[in-house]
């Protein structure tokens, strides 16, 4: 980056650090650290939900598909549009009615401590995988700026910066940095798409179809895969702890539902801008060693002075707030489900747990994660297994703890089984989603009818 890019990059970074630390000074209690005192309004909640979903892992993954398949890859942002609209209509209001400390608490209250612990372990396992993928993708994005640094050293530096910005203030710092990042990204992405379009000399649709024939695009990104991950997204996002925690922080049920609805549209628009911009690289004749390098290449070579530095800064902010949001949700879950509630008070306990999860993310990113997109999907197996237990817990009074456990076990075994049997090359996602979701709900329903709870444990506010 040149001097102008460096100034823009550092200016935005200092702004993010400043607002995070400024708001952190007002956090004294654990309730503020984890839930921002449950006072978040519509704009701030929408912004933080968008930034929670808008992360470098998905950016790198979708950009790689945009480079390989062109505009057909916009079907991937559409997956999130459908998934979040489903969340808004089905569970946003229910989660705010529950208004707990973590989503896993619901399983404890509805089905008992045994199911609650199983849910917590499943969700923590999934989030450990997600956070590692986020660190990996963030490091890939910045590797072009710091080519002399080792991957391990660069990822350590980036994780340390994220910890520095958000550790002290918890969810309060996360939400306020999200608002700033959201405003800048809403301005930056349309301009990034325009600069890429201009560099490609404003191609028309015919040129896109010539560069990306539909047959080759669907061979790389089969419609069956898109359908499968749409179903997976619908039935995993409803359980997402990083979304649930922010819904708990909303002012009201109406704010929660409307914020998710608006966020669904904005997330689709933001990712579509990125896919469009990256798809123009093929029209310029750009050949890359790896499709994962498409977005870094675009930032490095096609943005004017100043914009390049701003681009790296806003994408870092997107990763930082998503990553810290996942750590915060993991911390809430550990405190709610595994620690003594009488010890609540100071924020320091939560900060120490968050720091431990940050270290775990760094370790896993440098040992287990190879392909960003596939590992991002794979980490959903434990979450999807909980889908029957959640929805039946909200909507079906006859759902029992044994039925919930049966559905979870079947969901885990099915997801792991099809992954090892078919593999990523064999399209395990289709068998996992299309056959696995009905199987999870069928076994959970049969188990609940055959093995009802002796005394129904129903949370009255969901009736």
Short mmCIF file of C-alpha atoms in Angstrom, two decimals:
data_model
loop_
_atom_site.label_atom_id
_atom_site.label_comp_id
_atom_site.label_asym_id
_atom_site.label_seq_id
_atom_site.Cartn_x
_atom_site.Cartn_y
_atom_site.Cartn_z
CA UNK A 1 0.00 0.00 0.00
CA UNK A 2 1.16 3.56 -0.68
CA UNK A 3 1.20 6.38 1.86
CA UNK A 4 -2.40 7.45 1.17
CA UNK A 5 -3.64 3.89 1.59
CA UNK A 6 -1.68 3.58 4.81
CA UNK A 7 -3.20 6.79 6.18
CA UNK A 8 -6.73 5.65 5.30
CA UNK A 9 -6.10 2.22 6.77
CA UNK A 10 -4.67 3.54 10.03
CA UNK A 11 -7.31 6.27 10.35
CA UNK A 12 -10.15 3.80 10.22
CA UNK A 13 -8.34 1.33 12.46
CA UNK A 14 -7.70 4.00 15.09
CA UNK A 15 -11.37 5.00 14.87
CA UNK A 16 -12.43 1.40 15.50
CA UNK A 17 -10.00 1.03 18.40
CA UNK A 18 -11.04 4.39 19.81
CA UNK A 19 -14.77 3.76 19.82
CA UNK A 20 -14.29 0.26 21.20
CA UNK A 21 -12.15 1.44 24.10
CA UNK A 22 -14.31 4.51 24.71
CA UNK A 23 -17.46 2.47 25.16
CA UNK A 24 -15.56 -0.15 27.14
CA UNK A 25 -14.99 2.30 29.96
CA UNK A 26 -18.69 2.24 30.79
CA UNK A 27 -18.82 -1.53 31.25
CA UNK A 28 -18.61 -2.61 34.87
CA UNK A 29 -21.03 -5.51 35.27
CA UNK A 30 -21.23 -8.90 33.59
CA UNK A 31 -24.74 -8.15 32.29
CA UNK A 32 -23.37 -5.17 30.39
CA UNK A 33 -20.36 -7.12 29.15
CA UNK A 34 -22.45 -9.97 27.75
CA UNK A 35 -25.81 -8.36 26.84
CA UNK A 36 -25.30 -4.57 26.67
CA UNK A 37 -28.03 -4.18 29.34
CA UNK A 38 -30.68 -5.33 26.80
CA UNK A 39 -31.18 -1.79 25.46
CA UNK A 40 -30.16 -2.03 21.79
CA UNK A 41 -32.43 -0.15 19.36
CA UNK A 42 -33.40 -0.95 15.76
CA UNK A 43 -30.56 0.77 13.90
CA UNK A 44 -27.78 -0.48 16.17
CA UNK A 45 -29.22 -4.00 16.25
CA UNK A 46 -29.60 -4.09 12.47
CA UNK A 47 -26.03 -2.86 12.03
CA UNK A 48 -24.54 -5.41 14.41
CA UNK A 49 -26.58 -8.27 12.89
CA UNK A 50 -25.36 -7.32 9.41
CA UNK A 51 -21.76 -7.10 10.57
CA UNK A 52 -22.11 -10.38 12.44
CA UNK A 53 -23.02 -12.09 9.18
CA UNK A 54 -20.76 -10.03 6.93
CA UNK A 55 -17.40 -11.65 7.64
CA UNK A 56 -14.18 -12.40 5.83
CA UNK A 57 -14.73 -16.17 5.81
CA UNK A 58 -17.91 -15.86 3.79
CA UNK A 59 -16.42 -13.01 1.75
CA UNK A 60 -13.46 -15.13 0.71
CA UNK A 61 -15.70 -18.14 0.05
CA UNK A 62 -18.31 -16.26 -1.99
CA UNK A 63 -15.63 -14.31 -3.84
CA UNK A 64 -13.92 -17.53 -4.86
CA UNK A 65 -17.23 -18.77 -6.28
CA UNK A 66 -17.76 -15.43 -8.02
CA UNK A 67 -14.36 -15.78 -9.67
CA UNK A 68 -15.18 -19.34 -10.79
CA UNK A 69 -18.86 -19.04 -11.76
CA UNK A 70 -19.58 -15.34 -12.31
CA UNK A 71 -22.99 -13.91 -11.50
CA UNK A 72 -24.38 -17.39 -10.87
CA UNK A 73 -22.60 -17.14 -7.51
CA UNK A 74 -25.17 -14.53 -6.41
CA UNK A 75 -27.25 -17.61 -5.60
CA UNK A 76 -25.02 -17.92 -2.52
CA UNK A 77 -25.96 -14.54 -0.99
CA UNK A 78 -29.57 -15.52 -1.75
CA UNK A 79 -29.05 -18.43 0.65
CA UNK A 80 -28.52 -15.97 3.49
CA UNK A 81 -31.48 -13.86 2.39
CA UNK A 82 -33.76 -16.89 2.71
CA UNK A 83 -32.10 -18.12 5.90
CA UNK A 84 -32.38 -14.82 7.74
CA UNK A 85 -35.94 -14.18 6.56
CA UNK A 86 -36.79 -17.62 7.96
CA UNK A 87 -35.14 -16.61 11.25
CA UNK A 88 -37.10 -13.35 11.35
CA UNK A 89 -40.45 -15.04 10.79
CA UNK A 90 -39.99 -18.17 12.89
CA UNK A 91 -37.72 -17.59 15.90
CA UNK A 92 -36.71 -13.92 16.35
CA UNK A 93 -39.76 -13.11 18.48
CA UNK A 94 -39.50 -16.42 20.36
CA UNK A 95 -35.87 -15.84 21.28
CA UNK A 96 -36.62 -12.36 22.60
CA UNK A 97 -39.51 -13.76 24.64
CA UNK A 98 -37.08 -16.24 26.16
CA UNK A 99 -34.58 -13.42 26.78
CA UNK A 100 -31.91 -15.60 28.37
CA UNK A 101 -28.16 -15.32 28.65
CA UNK A 102 -27.37 -17.94 25.99
CA UNK A 103 -29.37 -19.98 23.49
CA UNK A 104 -28.31 -23.21 25.19
CA UNK A 105 -30.14 -22.08 28.33
CA UNK A 106 -33.39 -22.67 26.48
CA UNK A 107 -32.64 -26.37 26.12
CA UNK A 108 -31.93 -26.63 29.84
CA UNK A 109 -35.20 -24.93 30.79
CA UNK A 110 -37.28 -26.81 28.23
CA UNK A 111 -35.79 -30.30 28.43
CA UNK A 112 -33.62 -30.39 31.55
CA UNK A 113 -29.94 -30.04 32.37
CA UNK A 114 -28.84 -33.13 30.42
CA UNK A 115 -30.15 -31.88 27.08
CA UNK A 116 -28.92 -28.39 27.91
CA UNK A 117 -25.37 -29.63 28.45
CA UNK A 118 -25.47 -31.62 25.20
CA UNK A 119 -26.68 -28.51 23.35
CA UNK A 120 -23.97 -26.37 24.92
CA UNK A 121 -21.20 -28.79 23.97
CA UNK A 122 -22.54 -29.11 20.41
CA UNK A 123 -22.79 -25.35 19.95
CA UNK A 124 -19.39 -24.66 21.53
CA UNK A 125 -17.80 -27.25 19.23
CA UNK A 126 -19.37 -25.61 16.18
CA UNK A 127 -18.36 -22.11 17.26
CA UNK A 128 -14.78 -23.22 17.87
CA UNK A 129 -14.74 -24.37 14.26
CA UNK A 130 -16.31 -21.15 12.98
CA UNK A 131 -13.88 -18.92 14.85
CA UNK A 132 -10.89 -20.86 13.51
CA UNK A 133 -12.18 -20.44 9.95
CA UNK A 134 -12.66 -16.70 10.55
CA UNK A 135 -9.04 -16.36 11.68
CA UNK A 136 -7.84 -18.34 8.66
CA UNK A 137 -9.76 -16.22 6.15
CA UNK A 138 -8.70 -12.95 7.78
CA UNK A 139 -5.07 -14.01 7.54
CA UNK A 140 -5.48 -14.96 3.86
CA UNK A 141 -6.88 -11.50 3.17
CA UNK A 142 -3.93 -9.72 4.77
CA UNK A 143 -1.19 -12.03 3.51
CA UNK A 144 -0.73 -9.90 0.37
CA UNK A 145 -0.01 -6.80 2.48
CA UNK A 146 2.49 -8.58 4.69
CA UNK A 147 4.12 -11.15 2.37
CA UNK A 148 7.25 -11.42 4.51
CA UNK A 149 5.35 -12.54 7.63
CA UNK A 150 4.67 -16.19 8.30
CA UNK A 151 1.05 -17.32 8.36
CA UNK A 152 1.31 -18.15 12.07
CA UNK A 153 2.86 -14.79 12.94
CA UNK A 154 0.33 -12.78 10.91
CA UNK A 155 -2.65 -14.64 12.34
CA UNK A 156 -1.30 -14.10 15.86
CA UNK A 157 -0.98 -10.36 15.21
CA UNK A 158 -4.52 -10.10 13.82
CA UNK A 159 -6.06 -12.07 16.69
CA UNK A 160 -4.18 -9.88 19.18
CA UNK A 161 -5.60 -6.72 17.58
CA UNK A 162 -9.15 -8.08 17.72
CA UNK A 163 -8.68 -8.99 21.38
CA UNK A 164 -7.28 -5.53 22.14
CA UNK A 165 -10.24 -3.74 20.53
CA UNK A 166 -13.11 -5.72 22.07
CA UNK A 167 -11.92 -7.65 25.14
CA UNK A 168 -12.50 -4.94 27.72
CA UNK A 169 -15.94 -3.81 26.58
CA UNK A 170 -17.54 -7.08 25.50
CA UNK A 171 -20.82 -6.78 23.59
CA UNK A 172 -21.01 -3.03 24.20
CA UNK A 173 -17.74 -2.45 22.33
CA UNK A 174 -18.69 -4.98 19.66
CA UNK A 175 -22.00 -3.28 18.85
CA UNK A 176 -20.57 0.24 18.72
CA UNK A 177 -17.68 -0.79 16.47
CA UNK A 178 -20.23 -2.66 14.33
CA UNK A 179 -22.25 0.52 13.82
CA UNK A 180 -19.22 2.44 12.57
CA UNK A 181 -18.09 -0.44 10.35
CA UNK A 182 -21.59 -0.87 8.94
CA UNK A 183 -21.81 2.78 7.88
CA UNK A 184 -18.43 2.68 6.15
CA UNK A 185 -19.04 -0.68 4.43
CA UNK A 186 -22.43 0.51 3.14
CA UNK A 187 -20.51 3.29 1.38
CA UNK A 188 -17.45 1.27 0.36
CA UNK A 189 -18.98 -1.80 -1.32
CA UNK A 190 -20.95 -0.04 -4.08
CA UNK A 191 -17.84 1.99 -4.93
CA UNK A 192 -15.69 -1.16 -4.97
CA UNK A 193 -18.13 -2.76 -7.42
CA UNK A 194 -18.08 0.38 -9.57
CA UNK A 195 -14.28 0.54 -9.68
CA UNK A 196 -14.10 -3.12 -10.73
CA UNK A 197 -16.80 -2.58 -13.38
CA UNK A 198 -14.96 0.47 -14.68
CA UNK A 199 -11.65 -1.43 -14.85
CA UNK A 200 -13.41 -4.11 -16.92
CA UNK A 201 -14.71 -1.36 -19.26
CA UNK A 202 -18.35 -1.71 -18.24
CA UNK A 203 -19.16 -5.12 -19.71
CA UNK A 204 -22.73 -6.08 -20.58
CA UNK A 205 -24.56 -9.26 -19.64
CA UNK A 206 -23.61 -11.05 -22.87
CA UNK A 207 -19.94 -10.72 -21.96
CA UNK A 208 -20.64 -12.29 -18.57
CA UNK A 209 -22.40 -15.26 -20.17
CA UNK A 210 -19.54 -15.71 -22.62
CA UNK A 211 -16.94 -15.67 -19.84
CA UNK A 212 -19.03 -17.87 -17.54
CA UNK A 213 -21.12 -20.36 -19.56
CA UNK A 214 -24.04 -21.64 -17.55
CA UNK A 215 -23.03 -25.26 -18.02
CA UNK A 216 -19.58 -24.74 -16.55
CA UNK A 217 -20.93 -22.51 -13.76
CA UNK A 218 -23.48 -25.09 -12.65
CA UNK A 219 -20.85 -27.83 -12.86
CA UNK A 220 -18.71 -25.91 -10.34
CA UNK A 221 -21.64 -24.69 -8.23
CA UNK A 222 -24.43 -27.26 -8.73
CA UNK A 223 -28.02 -26.13 -8.02
CA UNK A 224 -28.33 -29.16 -5.73
CA UNK A 225 -25.52 -27.75 -3.60
CA UNK A 226 -27.24 -24.35 -3.40
CA UNK A 227 -30.53 -25.98 -2.40
CA UNK A 228 -28.74 -28.07 0.22
CA UNK A 229 -26.95 -25.17 1.88
CA UNK A 230 -30.16 -23.11 1.77
CA UNK A 231 -31.87 -25.78 3.86
CA UNK A 232 -28.83 -26.08 6.12
CA UNK A 233 -28.75 -22.31 6.63
CA UNK A 234 -32.46 -22.13 7.44
CA UNK A 235 -32.23 -24.81 10.11
CA UNK A 236 -28.90 -23.76 11.62
CA UNK A 237 -29.24 -19.98 11.78
CA UNK A 238 -32.27 -20.33 14.02
CA UNK A 239 -29.84 -21.72 16.62
CA UNK A 240 -26.90 -19.40 15.98
CA UNK A 241 -25.63 -18.34 19.45
CA UNK A 242 -24.02 -15.17 18.08
CA UNK A 243 -27.41 -14.09 16.71
CA UNK A 244 -29.33 -15.21 19.77
CA UNK A 245 -27.11 -13.22 22.11
CA UNK A 246 -27.76 -10.02 20.15
CA UNK A 247 -31.49 -10.72 19.99
CA UNK A 248 -31.43 -10.99 23.80
CA UNK A 249 -29.83 -7.53 23.84
CA UNK A 250 -32.68 -5.97 21.81
CA UNK A 251 -35.07 -3.46 23.33
CA UNK A 252 -38.18 -5.40 22.39
CA UNK A 253 -39.63 -8.29 20.39
CA UNK A 254 -40.64 -5.95 17.57
CA UNK A 255 -37.14 -4.50 17.33
CA UNK A 256 -35.65 -8.00 17.25
CA UNK A 257 -37.92 -9.26 14.46
CA UNK A 258 -37.65 -6.13 12.30
CA UNK A 259 -33.87 -5.89 12.70
CA UNK A 260 -33.36 -9.45 11.42
CA UNK A 261 -35.72 -8.79 8.47
CA UNK A 262 -33.81 -5.65 7.42
CA UNK A 263 -30.46 -7.35 8.02
CA UNK A 264 -31.45 -10.18 5.65
CA UNK A 265 -31.92 -7.74 2.77
CA UNK A 266 -28.73 -5.80 3.51
CA UNK A 267 -26.57 -8.91 3.89
CA UNK A 268 -27.80 -10.13 0.50
CA UNK A 269 -27.03 -6.74 -1.09
CA UNK A 270 -23.55 -6.47 0.46
CA UNK A 271 -22.44 -9.96 -0.57
CA UNK A 272 -23.93 -9.53 -4.04
CA UNK A 273 -21.82 -6.39 -4.55
CA UNK A 274 -18.71 -8.38 -3.71
CA UNK A 275 -19.60 -11.32 -5.98
CA UNK A 276 -20.32 -8.93 -8.86
CA UNK A 277 -17.01 -7.12 -8.38
CA UNK A 278 -14.91 -10.28 -8.22
CA UNK A 279 -16.67 -11.88 -11.20
CA UNK A 280 -15.24 -9.09 -13.35
CA UNK A 281 -11.70 -10.40 -12.85
CA UNK A 282 -12.23 -13.22 -15.35
CA UNK A 283 -13.34 -10.66 -17.93
CA UNK A 284 -10.00 -8.91 -17.39
CA UNK A 285 -8.16 -12.17 -18.06
CA UNK A 286 -6.87 -12.49 -14.49
CA UNK A 287 -5.53 -15.98 -13.71
CA UNK A 288 -5.07 -16.82 -10.03
CA UNK A 289 -3.31 -19.72 -8.34
CA UNK A 290 -6.26 -20.12 -5.99
CA UNK A 291 -9.82 -18.75 -6.21
CA UNK A 292 -9.52 -17.83 -2.52
CA UNK A 293 -7.15 -15.05 -3.65
CA UNK A 294 -9.81 -13.33 -5.79
CA UNK A 295 -10.89 -10.73 -3.23
CA UNK A 296 -7.35 -9.90 -2.05
CA UNK A 297 -6.31 -9.53 -5.72
CA UNK A 298 -9.20 -7.16 -6.37
CA UNK A 299 -8.30 -5.01 -3.38
CA UNK A 300 -4.64 -5.00 -4.27
CA UNK A 301 -4.88 -4.13 -7.97
CA UNK A 302 -8.18 -2.47 -8.87
CA UNK A 303 -8.96 0.12 -6.21
CA UNK A 304 -7.73 3.74 -6.41
CA UNK A 305 -5.30 5.16 -3.89
CA UNK A 306 -6.88 5.53 -0.50
CA UNK A 307 -9.71 3.13 -1.26
CA UNK A 308 -7.38 0.15 -1.07
CA UNK A 309 -6.33 1.03 2.46
CA UNK A 310 -9.93 1.70 3.46
CA UNK A 311 -10.95 -1.64 1.95
CA UNK A 312 -8.48 -3.63 4.00
CA UNK A 313 -9.54 -1.72 7.10
CA UNK A 314 -13.27 -2.31 6.70
CA UNK A 315 -12.78 -5.99 5.90
CA UNK A 316 -10.62 -6.31 8.99
CA UNK A 317 -13.38 -4.65 10.99
CA UNK A 318 -15.92 -7.08 9.53
CA UNK A 319 -13.80 -10.02 10.62
CA UNK A 320 -12.98 -8.51 14.00
CA UNK A 321 -16.56 -7.91 15.06
CA UNK A 322 -17.77 -11.29 13.78
CA UNK A 323 -14.92 -13.07 15.51
CA UNK A 324 -15.36 -11.20 18.77
CA UNK A 325 -19.13 -11.75 18.56
CA UNK A 326 -18.61 -15.51 18.37
CA UNK A 327 -16.18 -15.38 21.29
CA UNK A 328 -18.72 -13.37 23.28
CA UNK A 329 -21.50 -15.87 22.53
CA UNK A 330 -19.22 -18.74 23.60
CA UNK A 331 -18.40 -16.91 26.81
CA UNK A 332 -22.09 -16.33 27.57
CA UNK A 333 -22.78 -20.01 27.05
CA UNK A 334 -20.00 -21.15 29.37
CA UNK A 335 -21.10 -18.75 32.10
CA UNK A 336 -24.80 -19.59 31.75
CA UNK A 337 -24.45 -23.36 31.51
CA UNK A 338 -21.28 -24.38 33.32
CA UNK A 339 -20.42 -21.79 36.00
CA UNK A 340 -21.95 -20.72 39.28
CA UNK A 341 -24.48 -17.92 38.80
CA UNK A 342 -23.78 -16.55 42.27
CA UNK A 343 -20.37 -15.41 41.04
CA UNK A 344 -21.90 -12.91 38.61
CA UNK A 345 -20.87 -9.31 39.03
CA UNK A 346 -17.65 -8.01 37.54
CA UNK A 347 -16.98 -8.28 33.82
CA UNK A 348 -13.53 -9.79 34.49
CA UNK A 349 -14.68 -13.41 34.52
CA UNK A 350 -16.16 -13.01 31.05
CA UNK A 351 -13.02 -11.28 29.77
CA UNK A 352 -10.79 -14.14 30.92
CA UNK A 353 -12.99 -16.75 29.24
CA UNK A 354 -13.06 -14.70 26.03
CA UNK A 355 -9.27 -14.54 26.02
CA UNK A 356 -9.09 -18.33 26.32
CA UNK A 357 -11.41 -18.77 23.33
CA UNK A 358 -9.30 -16.33 21.31
CA UNK A 359 -6.24 -18.49 21.95
CA UNK A 360 -8.17 -21.61 20.92
CA UNK A 361 -9.25 -19.96 17.64
CA UNK A 362 -5.65 -19.11 16.81
CA UNK A 363 -4.50 -22.65 17.54
CA UNK A 364 -7.21 -24.33 15.44
CA UNK A 365 -6.78 -21.91 12.53
CA UNK A 366 -3.13 -22.89 12.24
CA UNK A 367 -3.64 -26.63 12.58
CA UNK A 368 -7.00 -27.83 11.21
CA UNK A 369 -8.43 -25.41 8.64
CA UNK A 370 -7.51 -25.82 4.98
CA UNK A 371 -10.39 -24.95 2.61
CA UNK A 372 -12.37 -22.02 4.01
CA UNK A 373 -15.75 -22.64 2.36
CA UNK A 374 -16.00 -26.37 3.04
CA UNK A 375 -14.92 -26.10 6.67
CA UNK A 376 -17.41 -23.28 7.20
CA UNK A 377 -20.22 -25.61 6.11
CA UNK A 378 -18.86 -28.64 7.99
CA UNK A 379 -18.90 -26.77 11.31
CA UNK A 380 -22.71 -26.65 11.07
CA UNK A 381 -23.19 -30.38 11.73
CA UNK A 382 -23.60 -30.03 15.54
CA UNK A 383 -25.95 -27.05 15.10
CA UNK A 384 -28.26 -28.70 12.57
CA UNK A 385 -28.60 -31.68 14.91
CA UNK A 386 -30.35 -29.39 17.44
CA UNK A 387 -32.99 -28.06 15.02
CA UNK A 388 -35.85 -30.36 16.07
CA UNK A 389 -35.20 -29.76 19.76
CA UNK A 390 -35.37 -26.00 19.23
CA UNK A 391 -38.42 -25.69 16.97
CA UNK A 392 -40.45 -28.33 18.79
CA UNK A 393 -39.47 -26.69 22.06
CA UNK A 394 -40.94 -23.43 20.84
CA UNK A 395 -44.02 -24.79 19.08
CA UNK A 396 -44.90 -28.35 20.29
CA UNK A 397 -45.78 -29.00 23.91
CA UNK A 398 -45.46 -32.78 23.53
CA UNK A 399 -41.77 -32.64 22.61
CA UNK A 400 -39.88 -34.62 25.25
CA UNK A 401 -36.31 -34.70 26.48
CA UNK A 402 -35.82 -38.25 25.18
CA UNK A 403 -37.17 -37.25 21.78
CA UNK A 404 -34.81 -34.27 21.74
CA UNK A 405 -31.80 -36.43 22.65
CA UNK A 406 -32.73 -39.00 20.00
CA UNK A 407 -32.99 -36.33 17.31
CA UNK A 408 -29.64 -34.82 18.33
CA UNK A 409 -27.85 -38.18 18.25
CA UNK A 410 -29.36 -39.07 14.88
CA UNK A 411 -28.49 -35.63 13.51
CA UNK A 412 -24.86 -35.92 14.58
CA UNK A 413 -24.46 -39.48 13.32
CA UNK A 414 -26.13 -38.70 10.00
CA UNK A 415 -24.08 -35.54 9.38
CA UNK A 416 -20.77 -37.17 10.26
CA UNK A 417 -21.70 -40.37 8.43
CA UNK A 418 -22.57 -38.75 5.09
CA UNK A 419 -19.48 -36.55 5.32
CA UNK A 420 -17.16 -39.54 5.62
CA UNK A 421 -19.13 -41.64 3.14
CA UNK A 422 -19.60 -39.12 0.33
CA UNK A 423 -16.97 -36.50 1.22
CA UNK A 424 -16.73 -32.96 -0.10
CA UNK A 425 -16.16 -34.17 -3.66
CA UNK A 426 -19.18 -36.45 -3.46
CA UNK A 427 -21.57 -33.68 -2.46
CA UNK A 428 -22.30 -34.82 1.08
CA UNK A 429 -24.23 -31.58 1.70
CA UNK A 430 -27.18 -32.78 -0.40
CA UNK A 431 -27.59 -36.05 1.51
CA UNK A 432 -27.01 -34.28 4.81
CA UNK A 433 -29.71 -31.65 4.23
CA UNK A 434 -32.36 -33.26 2.04
CA UNK A 435 -32.46 -36.56 3.91
CA UNK A 436 -30.97 -35.54 7.24
CA UNK A 437 -33.39 -32.75 8.21
CA UNK A 438 -36.55 -34.88 7.74
CA UNK A 439 -34.82 -37.73 9.57
CA UNK A 440 -33.96 -35.48 12.53
CA UNK A 441 -37.56 -34.28 12.83
CA UNK A 442 -39.04 -37.73 12.29
CA UNK A 443 -36.93 -39.40 14.97
CA UNK A 444 -37.50 -36.54 17.38
CA UNK A 445 -41.27 -36.71 16.87
CA UNK A 446 -41.44 -40.49 17.24
CA UNK A 447 -39.17 -40.39 20.29
CA UNK A 448 -41.33 -37.72 21.93
CA UNK A 449 -44.52 -39.70 21.35
CA UNK A 450 -43.03 -43.00 22.53
CA UNK A 451 -41.13 -41.56 25.49
CA UNK A 452 -43.07 -38.57 26.86
CA UNK A 453 -41.74 -36.65 29.83
CA UNK A 454 -43.41 -37.73 33.06
CA UNK A 455 -43.98 -34.13 34.06
CA UNK A 456 -44.01 -31.74 31.16
CA UNK A 457 -41.49 -28.95 31.40
CA UNK A 458 -43.01 -26.15 29.39
CA UNK A 459 -41.85 -22.56 29.47
CA UNK A 460 -45.12 -20.70 29.84
CA UNK A 461 -44.10 -17.64 27.84
CA UNK A 462 -43.87 -19.74 24.66
CA UNK A 463 -47.49 -20.95 24.86
#
